[in-house]
Amino acid sequence: MKNQIFEYFIFKTLVHLRDNGRSNDLSILKCVKLLFFFSTVEDDEGNSLIDHFNNVYAMPLGHVEKDIYTWMKANSFDNFLFTKQQTTLKRQTILSSSFDQTVVSIVDPKFELLLKKNPEILFMPAYDLVELSHQWFSWRYYFNQAKSQNKLSMKIPTQVIKNEYKVYSF
């Protein structure tokens, strides 16, 4: 279900960009950054999607959900092709009705919560999102641990992300 949730999130993001007169700047980097913020936003009961996107690593450019990143690079998604510049459709058209209603019911409320946290987050350039993710304790701590071991990445325990103070804007 992880890949379906991600694809519907990307669909919603592309629609939001279009509806607001913005260009499709959803590079691989920007998608990975936005996914992290989207997966961590919590509802009133403290529920987030981080348990679905739980293979998060601290890497030089911030938090990276390794499964999604690997699938993006391998062109393993049904609806989208991800490049260094943008995201393109694999089909001529994709409609919201193309997505499983369970996925829609999971994504829609979290998408709205993310926009409440920061209405401009989907419009931010990829490297601003990188800098924003660098504000998080989990990235600072685990990336420093990785560097101290001469590595460029280290897995971040999901519980650390769940429990930390979350930053969605500068």
XYZ file of N, CA, C and O in Angstrom:
680
model
N 0.817 -1.196 0.000
C 0.000 0.000 0.000
C 0.863 1.264 0.000
O 0.409 2.321 -0.417
N 2.098 1.150 0.446
C 3.009 2.285 0.510
C 3.123 2.992 -0.835
O 3.008 4.224 -0.916
N 3.326 2.224 -1.897
C 3.488 2.840 -3.218
C 2.191 3.494 -3.698
O 2.216 4.541 -4.348
N 1.047 2.913 -3.364
C -0.238 3.496 -3.773
C -0.505 4.811 -3.041
O -0.991 5.774 -3.639
N -0.186 4.848 -1.764
C -0.343 6.084 -0.997
C 0.566 7.158 -1.576
O 0.150 8.310 -1.778
N 1.802 6.794 -1.863
C 2.744 7.753 -2.436
C 2.247 8.285 -3.781
O 2.259 9.492 -4.030
N 1.794 7.392 -4.653
C 1.341 7.830 -5.967
C 0.132 8.761 -5.869
O 0.052 9.755 -6.596
N -0.779 8.468 -4.978
C -1.928 9.353 -4.841
C -1.498 10.695 -4.243
O -2.004 11.751 -4.635
N -0.560 10.685 -3.331
C -0.008 11.937 -2.789
C 0.606 12.768 -3.921
O 0.391 13.982 -3.995
N 1.357 12.135 -4.795
C 1.964 12.856 -5.926
C 0.872 13.387 -6.856
O 0.940 14.533 -7.321
N -0.150 12.583 -7.099
C -1.276 13.034 -7.915
C -1.897 14.297 -7.311
O -2.114 15.300 -8.000
N -2.190 14.248 -6.016
C -2.789 15.403 -5.329
C -1.877 16.626 -5.413
O -2.349 17.748 -5.612
N -0.585 16.405 -5.277
C 0.373 17.504 -5.341
C 0.397 18.125 -6.737
O 0.383 19.356 -6.880
N 0.418 17.300 -7.769
C 0.394 17.815 -9.142
C -0.884 18.611 -9.412
O -0.836 19.681 -10.043
N -2.010 18.123 -8.953
C -3.284 18.831 -9.132
C -3.234 20.172 -8.401
O -3.641 21.205 -8.935
N -2.704 20.170 -7.186
C -2.604 21.400 -6.399
C -1.703 22.418 -7.107
O -2.038 23.610 -7.166
N -0.577 21.958 -7.621
C 0.321 22.862 -8.351
C -0.400 23.453 -9.565
O -0.363 24.669 -9.792
N -1.051 22.604 -10.334
C -1.771 23.060 -11.533
C -2.865 24.055 -11.168
O -2.982 25.122 -11.786
N -3.655 23.727 -10.172
C -4.770 24.585 -9.782
C -4.316 25.938 -9.247
O -5.106 26.890 -9.213
N -3.079 26.023 -8.827
C -2.532 27.279 -8.308
C -1.589 27.952 -9.301
O -0.808 28.829 -8.923
N -1.644 27.504 -10.553
C -0.855 28.136 -11.611
C 0.639 27.948 -11.481
O 1.420 28.756 -11.981
N 1.038 26.881 -10.829
C 2.465 26.610 -10.620
C 2.942 25.541 -11.593
O 2.175 24.676 -12.014
N 4.216 25.597 -11.908
C 4.778 24.601 -12.818
C 5.088 23.307 -12.072
O 5.197 23.285 -10.846
N 5.220 22.250 -12.825
C 5.556 20.934 -12.283
C 7.061 20.888 -12.047
O 7.832 20.620 -12.954
N 7.455 21.168 -10.830
C 8.870 21.097 -10.457
C 9.114 19.927 -9.507
O 10.026 19.953 -8.690
N 8.299 18.885 -9.647
C 8.398 17.730 -8.750
C 9.527 16.797 -9.186
O 9.298 15.731 -9.748
N 10.729 17.219 -8.907
C 11.902 16.382 -9.144
C 11.899 15.226 -8.156
O 11.137 15.223 -7.180
N 12.769 14.278 -8.381
C 12.918 13.177 -7.424
C 13.206 13.743 -6.034
O 12.574 13.355 -5.053
N 14.126 14.688 -5.961
C 14.493 15.268 -4.674
C 13.296 15.928 -4.002
O 13.021 15.684 -2.816
N 12.570 16.731 -4.743
C 11.428 17.423 -4.140
C 10.351 16.433 -3.700
O 9.774 16.586 -2.617
N 10.108 15.409 -4.492
C 9.110 14.398 -4.115
C 9.495 13.689 -2.821
O 8.647 13.468 -1.952
N 10.756 13.339 -2.697
C 11.223 12.636 -1.497
C 11.103 13.544 -0.272
O 10.701 13.101 0.806
N 11.437 14.818 -0.438
C 11.325 15.762 0.683
C 9.855 15.948 1.086
O 9.521 15.887 2.259
N 9.003 16.186 0.088
C 7.587 16.389 0.400
C 6.981 15.150 1.042
O 6.164 15.264 1.966
N 7.375 13.990 0.571
C 6.866 12.748 1.164
C 7.206 12.687 2.649
O 6.364 12.305 3.468
N 8.419 13.054 3.001
C 8.789 13.005 4.414
C 7.854 13.893 5.237
O 7.305 13.456 6.253
N 7.665 15.132 4.822
C 6.799 16.033 5.583
C 5.360 15.518 5.617
O 4.719 15.542 6.668
N 4.884 15.038 4.484
C 3.530 14.485 4.410
C 3.369 13.290 5.349
O 2.367 13.171 6.051
N 4.362 12.419 5.395
C 4.253 11.196 6.204
C 4.329 11.461 7.701
O 3.948 10.606 8.500
N 4.789 12.641 8.088
C 4.951 12.932 9.513
C 3.856 13.807 10.094
O 3.762 13.930 11.316
N 3.039 14.414 9.253
C 1.988 15.292 9.761
C 0.981 14.446 10.546
O 0.610 13.354 10.133
N 0.588 14.969 11.717
C -0.276 14.211 12.628
C -1.660 14.823 12.725
O -1.810 16.045 12.745
N -2.655 13.939 12.841
C -4.023 14.401 13.080
C -4.199 14.671 14.575
O -3.248 14.580 15.357
N -5.413 14.999 14.980
C -5.687 15.350 16.381
C -5.394 14.217 17.351
O -5.134 14.450 18.528
N -5.434 12.978 16.864
C -5.144 11.826 17.722
C -3.656 11.464 17.717
O -3.259 10.479 18.319
N -2.848 12.234 17.003
C -1.410 11.966 16.938
C -1.032 10.915 15.910
O 0.091 10.405 15.929
N -1.947 10.585 15.004
C -1.664 9.577 13.979
C -1.033 10.210 12.751
O -1.479 11.259 12.289
N -0.018 9.538 12.231
C 0.641 9.979 11.002
C 0.796 8.764 10.092
O 0.357 7.671 10.422
N 1.444 8.977 8.978
C 1.683 7.884 8.025
C 3.115 7.355 8.102
O 3.523 6.573 7.256
N 3.857 7.765 9.111
C 5.259 7.350 9.203
C 5.403 5.836 9.362
O 6.414 5.266 8.951
N 4.388 5.172 9.892
C 4.469 3.713 9.986
C 4.394 3.053 8.610
O 4.901 1.960 8.420
N 3.766 3.714 7.653
C 3.765 3.215 6.264
C 5.103 3.509 5.588
O 5.593 2.713 4.795
N 5.650 4.685 5.889
C 6.897 5.140 5.264
C 8.004 5.094 6.305
O 8.550 6.107 6.713
N 8.332 3.877 6.727
C 9.162 3.671 7.913
C 10.601 3.256 7.617
O 11.308 2.833 8.523
N 11.025 3.380 6.381
C 12.411 3.035 6.035
C 13.175 4.322 5.735
O 13.695 4.520 4.645
N 13.214 5.206 6.734
C 13.772 6.548 6.574
C 15.238 6.568 6.989
O 15.599 6.073 8.060
N 16.040 7.186 6.128
C 17.472 7.336 6.378
C 17.836 8.812 6.419
O 17.263 9.615 5.676
N 18.790 9.144 7.286
C 19.393 10.471 7.278
C 20.497 10.436 6.231
O 21.430 9.630 6.327
N 20.361 11.281 5.213
C 21.324 11.344 4.116
C 21.728 12.805 3.923
O 21.120 13.698 4.517
N 22.749 13.090 3.123
C 23.208 14.482 2.994
C 22.102 15.486 2.663
O 22.132 16.613 3.155
N 21.125 15.093 1.869
C 20.055 16.016 1.490
C 18.794 15.824 2.327
O 17.690 16.117 1.884
N 18.958 15.336 3.538
C 17.829 15.221 4.457
C 17.305 13.808 4.594
O 17.992 12.833 4.297
N 16.072 13.715 5.038
C 15.395 12.433 5.249
C 15.029 11.820 3.910
O 14.494 12.505 3.041
N 15.282 10.527 3.753
C 14.938 9.816 2.521
C 14.269 8.495 2.893
O 14.852 7.698 3.631
N 13.069 8.293 2.367
C 12.395 7.002 2.525
C 12.974 6.107 1.437
O 12.696 6.294 0.259
N 13.843 5.188 1.849
C 14.648 4.409 0.902
C 13.833 3.554 -0.055
O 14.193 3.413 -1.222
N 12.742 2.952 0.412
C 11.935 2.114 -0.483
C 11.376 2.950 -1.628
O 11.501 2.583 -2.801
N 10.778 4.075 -1.288
C 10.189 4.945 -2.313
C 11.279 5.452 -3.259
O 11.106 5.432 -4.487
N 12.381 5.891 -2.706
C 13.482 6.403 -3.534
C 13.971 5.325 -4.506
O 14.157 5.587 -5.698
N 14.135 4.122 -4.015
C 14.595 3.012 -4.868
C 13.594 2.735 -5.978
O 13.977 2.549 -7.139
N 12.312 2.738 -5.633
C 11.276 2.488 -6.643
C 11.210 3.625 -7.665
O 10.956 3.392 -8.838
N 11.448 4.845 -7.218
C 11.461 5.985 -8.149
C 12.591 5.813 -9.165
O 12.388 5.991 -10.371
N 13.756 5.498 -8.659
C 14.934 5.341 -9.533
C 14.760 4.158 -10.491
O 15.284 4.180 -11.606
N 14.027 3.129 -10.071
C 13.829 1.931 -10.894
C 12.595 2.042 -11.802
O 12.270 1.089 -12.511
N 11.923 3.192 -11.769
C 10.735 3.402 -12.590
C 9.669 2.335 -12.291
O 9.081 1.746 -13.191
N 9.426 2.088 -11.020
C 8.534 1.011 -10.588
C 7.115 1.445 -10.250
O 6.366 0.655 -9.690
N 6.744 2.670 -10.563
C 5.400 3.136 -10.243
C 4.491 3.006 -11.452
O 4.932 3.106 -12.596
N 3.206 2.794 -11.190
C 2.232 2.589 -12.260
C 1.916 3.849 -13.047
O 1.742 3.797 -14.258
N 1.819 4.974 -12.351
C 1.291 6.188 -12.971
C 2.303 7.269 -13.313
O 2.016 8.123 -14.142
N 3.460 7.255 -12.666
C 4.383 8.371 -12.807
C 5.807 7.920 -13.109
O 6.243 6.860 -12.666
N 6.509 8.790 -13.827
C 7.936 8.642 -14.086
C 8.618 9.829 -13.427
O 8.230 10.985 -13.660
N 9.617 9.564 -12.611
C 10.288 10.608 -11.844
C 11.675 10.867 -12.421
O 12.431 9.928 -12.675
N 12.006 12.147 -12.613
C 13.324 12.523 -13.116
C 13.931 13.575 -12.192
O 13.299 14.015 -11.231
N 15.125 14.019 -12.538
C 15.789 15.064 -11.753
C 15.115 16.423 -11.913
O 15.369 17.327 -11.123
N 14.266 16.559 -12.941
C 13.618 17.837 -13.190
C 12.141 17.865 -12.815
O 11.641 18.857 -12.309
N 11.425 16.763 -13.103
C 9.978 16.780 -12.891
C 9.406 15.370 -12.835
O 10.114 14.393 -13.038
N 8.118 15.324 -12.589
C 7.363 14.077 -12.594
C 6.446 14.099 -13.812
O 5.761 15.095 -14.045
N 6.451 13.024 -14.572
C 5.593 12.967 -15.751
C 4.628 11.789 -15.636
O 4.906 10.802 -14.950
N 3.511 11.928 -16.325
C 2.502 10.878 -16.345
C 2.934 9.768 -17.288
O 3.441 10.035 -18.377
N 2.682 8.539 -16.905
C 2.937 7.397 -17.778
C 1.741 7.146 -18.702
O 1.857 6.395 -19.657
N 0.614 7.759 -18.381
C -0.609 7.618 -19.183
C -1.025 9.013 -19.625
O -0.612 10.006 -19.047
N -1.908 9.059 -20.599
C -2.362 10.359 -21.089
C -3.106 11.142 -20.016
O -2.900 12.337 -19.851
N -3.968 10.464 -19.270
C -4.691 11.125 -18.184
C -4.783 10.191 -16.977
O -4.808 8.976 -17.130
N -4.830 10.809 -15.828
C -5.051 10.073 -14.579
C -6.129 10.835 -13.823
O -6.030 12.052 -13.651
N -7.143 10.133 -13.383
C -8.242 10.748 -12.643
C -8.196 10.297 -11.185
O -7.687 9.211 -10.884
N -8.749 11.106 -10.317
C -8.768 10.716 -8.898
C -9.530 9.407 -8.715
O -9.215 8.629 -7.814
N -10.500 9.143 -9.578
C -11.266 7.895 -9.476
C -10.426 6.665 -9.838
O -10.848 5.533 -9.589
N -9.228 6.889 -10.385
C -8.328 5.776 -10.709
C -7.712 5.157 -9.459
O -7.164 4.062 -9.517
N -7.786 5.863 -8.340
C -7.130 5.428 -7.117
C -8.113 4.730 -6.187
O -9.280 5.098 -6.101
N -7.615 3.737 -5.484
C -8.395 2.990 -4.510
C -8.973 3.945 -3.469
O -8.265 4.813 -2.948
N -10.235 3.783 -3.137
C -10.901 4.687 -2.209
C -10.332 4.612 -0.788
O -10.360 5.604 -0.063
N -9.778 3.472 -0.422
C -9.111 3.378 0.885
C -7.898 4.290 0.911
O -7.659 5.005 1.892
N -7.145 4.276 -0.167
C -5.962 5.146 -0.282
C -6.392 6.610 -0.244
O -5.790 7.424 0.461
N -7.422 6.947 -0.991
C -7.933 8.324 -1.017
C -8.332 8.765 0.394
O -7.986 9.872 0.829
N -9.005 7.892 1.132
C -9.459 8.249 2.483
C -8.285 8.386 3.464
O -8.402 9.089 4.466
N -7.182 7.743 3.170
C -5.975 7.876 3.999
C -5.241 9.174 3.663
O -4.813 9.913 4.551
N -5.099 9.449 2.379
C -4.265 10.570 1.924
C -4.948 11.923 2.082
O -4.324 12.882 2.559
N -6.192 12.032 1.678
C -6.846 13.345 1.636
C -6.768 14.127 2.949
O -6.374 15.294 2.941
N -7.106 13.527 4.091
C -7.031 14.318 5.330
C -5.605 14.733 5.699
O -5.386 15.843 6.189
N -4.645 13.863 5.448
C -3.249 14.199 5.769
C -2.727 15.284 4.831
O -1.945 16.157 5.230
N -3.146 15.237 3.575
C -2.757 16.264 2.606
C -3.250 17.629 3.082
O -2.497 18.612 3.073
N -4.490 17.682 3.518
C -5.057 18.945 4.014
C -4.340 19.402 5.281
O -4.099 20.605 5.460
N -3.993 18.477 6.154
C -3.246 18.832 7.367
C -1.881 19.415 7.027
O -1.436 20.381 7.664
N -1.214 18.837 6.038
C 0.090 19.362 5.629
C -0.057 20.795 5.132
O 0.746 21.667 5.494
N -1.071 21.056 4.334
C -1.289 22.412 3.827
C -1.675 23.380 4.945
O -1.370 24.572 4.859
N -2.324 22.882 5.990
C -2.614 23.737 7.149
C -1.334 24.099 7.893
O -1.181 25.216 8.378
N -0.436 23.130 7.989
C 0.847 23.380 8.673
C 1.673 24.420 7.919
O 2.327 25.261 8.527
N 1.643 24.312 6.578
C 2.390 25.256 5.740
C 1.728 25.313 4.364
O 1.985 24.455 3.523
N 0.885 26.321 4.131
C 0.174 26.418 2.854
C 1.095 26.549 1.635
O 0.679 26.286 0.515
N 2.342 26.922 1.869
C 3.295 27.136 0.768
C 4.248 25.959 0.559
O 5.070 25.996 -0.359
N 4.142 24.923 1.363
C 5.149 23.862 1.337
C 5.271 23.188 -0.033
O 6.371 22.847 -0.462
N 4.168 23.029 -0.746
C 4.229 22.367 -2.054
C 4.865 23.259 -3.114
O 5.286 22.772 -4.172
N 4.942 24.562 -2.838
C 5.527 25.510 -3.784
C 7.009 25.762 -3.513
O 7.675 26.425 -4.305
N 7.498 25.267 -2.392
C 8.894 25.527 -2.025
C 9.850 24.789 -2.953
O 9.590 23.649 -3.342
N 10.980 25.416 -3.292
C 12.001 24.722 -4.085
C 12.569 23.534 -3.301
O 12.593 23.542 -2.066
N 13.060 22.566 -4.025
C 13.578 21.343 -3.407
C 14.643 21.638 -2.356
O 14.624 21.046 -1.268
N 15.558 22.543 -2.655
C 16.649 22.780 -1.704
C 16.189 23.543 -0.464
O 16.798 23.414 0.599
N 15.093 24.290 -0.549
C 14.507 24.874 0.661
C 13.897 23.774 1.526
O 13.980 23.821 2.756
N 13.303 22.778 0.884
C 12.764 21.631 1.629
C 13.890 20.843 2.293
O 13.727 20.346 3.408
N 15.017 20.739 1.615
C 16.193 20.094 2.216
C 16.587 20.846 3.479
O 16.778 20.241 4.548
N 16.698 22.158 3.376
C 17.084 22.969 4.538
C 16.057 22.848 5.659
O 16.424 22.808 6.834
N 14.802 22.776 5.294
C 13.752 22.607 6.303
C 13.902 21.264 7.019
O 13.803 21.184 8.246
N 14.187 20.213 6.275
C 14.355 18.894 6.908
C 15.604 18.862 7.786
O 15.662 18.107 8.753
N 16.587 19.696 7.464
C 17.804 19.762 8.280
C 17.542 20.398 9.646
O 18.404 20.325 10.525
N 16.365 20.976 9.829
C 15.991 21.552 11.124
C 15.533 20.477 12.107
O 15.443 20.741 13.304
N 15.240 19.309 11.597
C 14.710 18.237 12.441
C 15.842 17.560 13.222
O 16.912 17.251 12.682
N 15.563 17.288 14.504
C 16.535 16.593 15.353
C 16.969 15.270 14.735
O 18.148 14.925 14.729
N 16.006 14.502 14.239
C 16.319 13.159 13.730
C 17.363 13.212 12.632
O 18.271 12.372 12.601
N 17.264 14.186 11.748
C 18.263 14.281 10.683
C 19.602 14.717 11.269
O 20.642 14.105 10.964
N 19.633 15.751 12.065
C 20.905 16.258 12.602
C 21.634 15.159 13.380
O 22.822 14.918 13.179
N 20.917 14.494 14.269
C 21.549 13.480 15.112
C 22.046 12.286 14.288
O 23.212 11.895 14.402
N 21.181 11.717 13.472
C 21.550 10.489 12.764
C 22.510 10.747 11.600
O 23.343 9.895 11.295
N 22.456 11.916 11.010
C 23.442 12.195 9.970
C 24.820 12.428 10.600
O 25.834 11.980 10.069
N 24.849 13.073 11.756
C 26.130 13.228 12.467
C 26.675 11.877 12.914
O 27.889 11.646 12.862
N 25.800 10.977 13.353
C 26.234 9.617 13.703
C 26.818 8.919 12.479
O 27.855 8.246 12.581
N 26.161 9.064 11.351
C 26.662 8.440 10.109
C 28.044 8.995 9.763
O 28.970 8.223 9.473
N 28.186 10.318 9.811
C 29.481 10.935 9.474
C 30.578 10.478 10.434
O 31.708 10.253 10.004
N 30.226 10.314 11.705
C 31.237 9.886 12.678
C 31.732 8.473 12.393
O 32.803 8.076 12.852
N 30.938 7.719 11.607
C 31.322 6.360 11.208
C 31.778 6.322 9.746
O 31.835 5.254 9.137
N 32.076 7.503 9.196
C 32.509 7.634 7.799
C 31.487 7.080 6.811
O 31.846 6.467 5.809
N 30.220 7.304 7.112
C 29.126 6.889 6.230
C 28.367 8.135 5.780
O 28.462 9.188 6.402
N 27.581 7.969 4.741
C 26.757 9.070 4.249
C 25.275 8.882 4.547
O 24.453 9.706 4.150
N 24.941 7.800 5.249
C 23.544 7.603 5.615
C 23.436 6.716 6.843
O 24.339 5.934 7.132
N 22.318 6.875 7.526
C 22.019 6.026 8.672
C 20.510 5.971 8.839
O 19.832 6.989 8.716
N 20.018 4.770 9.123
C 18.578 4.585 9.338
C 18.147 5.330 10.596
O 18.843 5.317 11.608
N 16.998 5.986 10.483
C 16.417 6.708 11.616
C 15.278 5.859 12.180
O 14.350 5.516 11.444
N 15.326 5.513 13.452
C 14.213 4.758 14.036
C 12.899 5.548 13.920
O 12.860 6.752 14.205
N 11.853 4.877 13.525
C 10.553 5.515 13.345
C 10.088 6.200 14.624
O 9.513 7.288 14.588
N 10.356 5.580 15.757
C 9.912 6.144 17.031
C 10.546 7.502 17.296
O 9.912 8.382 17.889
N 11.769 7.696 16.851
C 12.432 8.993 17.031
C 11.675 10.064 16.251
O 11.407 11.157 16.763
N 11.315 9.756 15.019
C 10.570 10.711 14.185
C 9.200 10.985 14.805
O 8.755 12.136 14.861
N 8.550 9.956 15.286
C 7.227 10.133 15.904
C 7.282 11.071 17.104
O 6.367 11.860 17.322
N 8.341 10.964 17.890
C 8.413 11.676 19.163
C 9.046 13.063 19.083
O 8.964 13.820 20.048
N 9.656 13.399 17.967
C 10.372 14.675 17.932
C 9.454 15.853 17.605
O 8.341 15.679 17.092
N 9.949 17.034 17.879
C 9.263 18.257 17.499
C 9.339 18.387 15.980
O 10.393 18.231 15.392
N 8.197 18.654 15.358
C 8.117 18.645 13.903
C 8.096 20.076 13.359
O 7.370 20.920 13.860
N 8.911 20.295 12.333
C 9.072 21.617 11.734
C 8.589 21.576 10.292
O 9.108 20.791 9.489
N 7.606 22.426 9.966
C 7.049 22.445 8.612
C 7.248 23.782 7.903
O 6.842 23.937 6.762
N 7.830 24.751 8.593
C 8.112 26.039 7.956
C 9.269 26.699 8.688
O 9.588 26.343 9.828
N 9.892 27.654 8.018
C 11.026 28.373 8.619
C 10.528 29.426 9.574
O 9.466 29.965 9.470
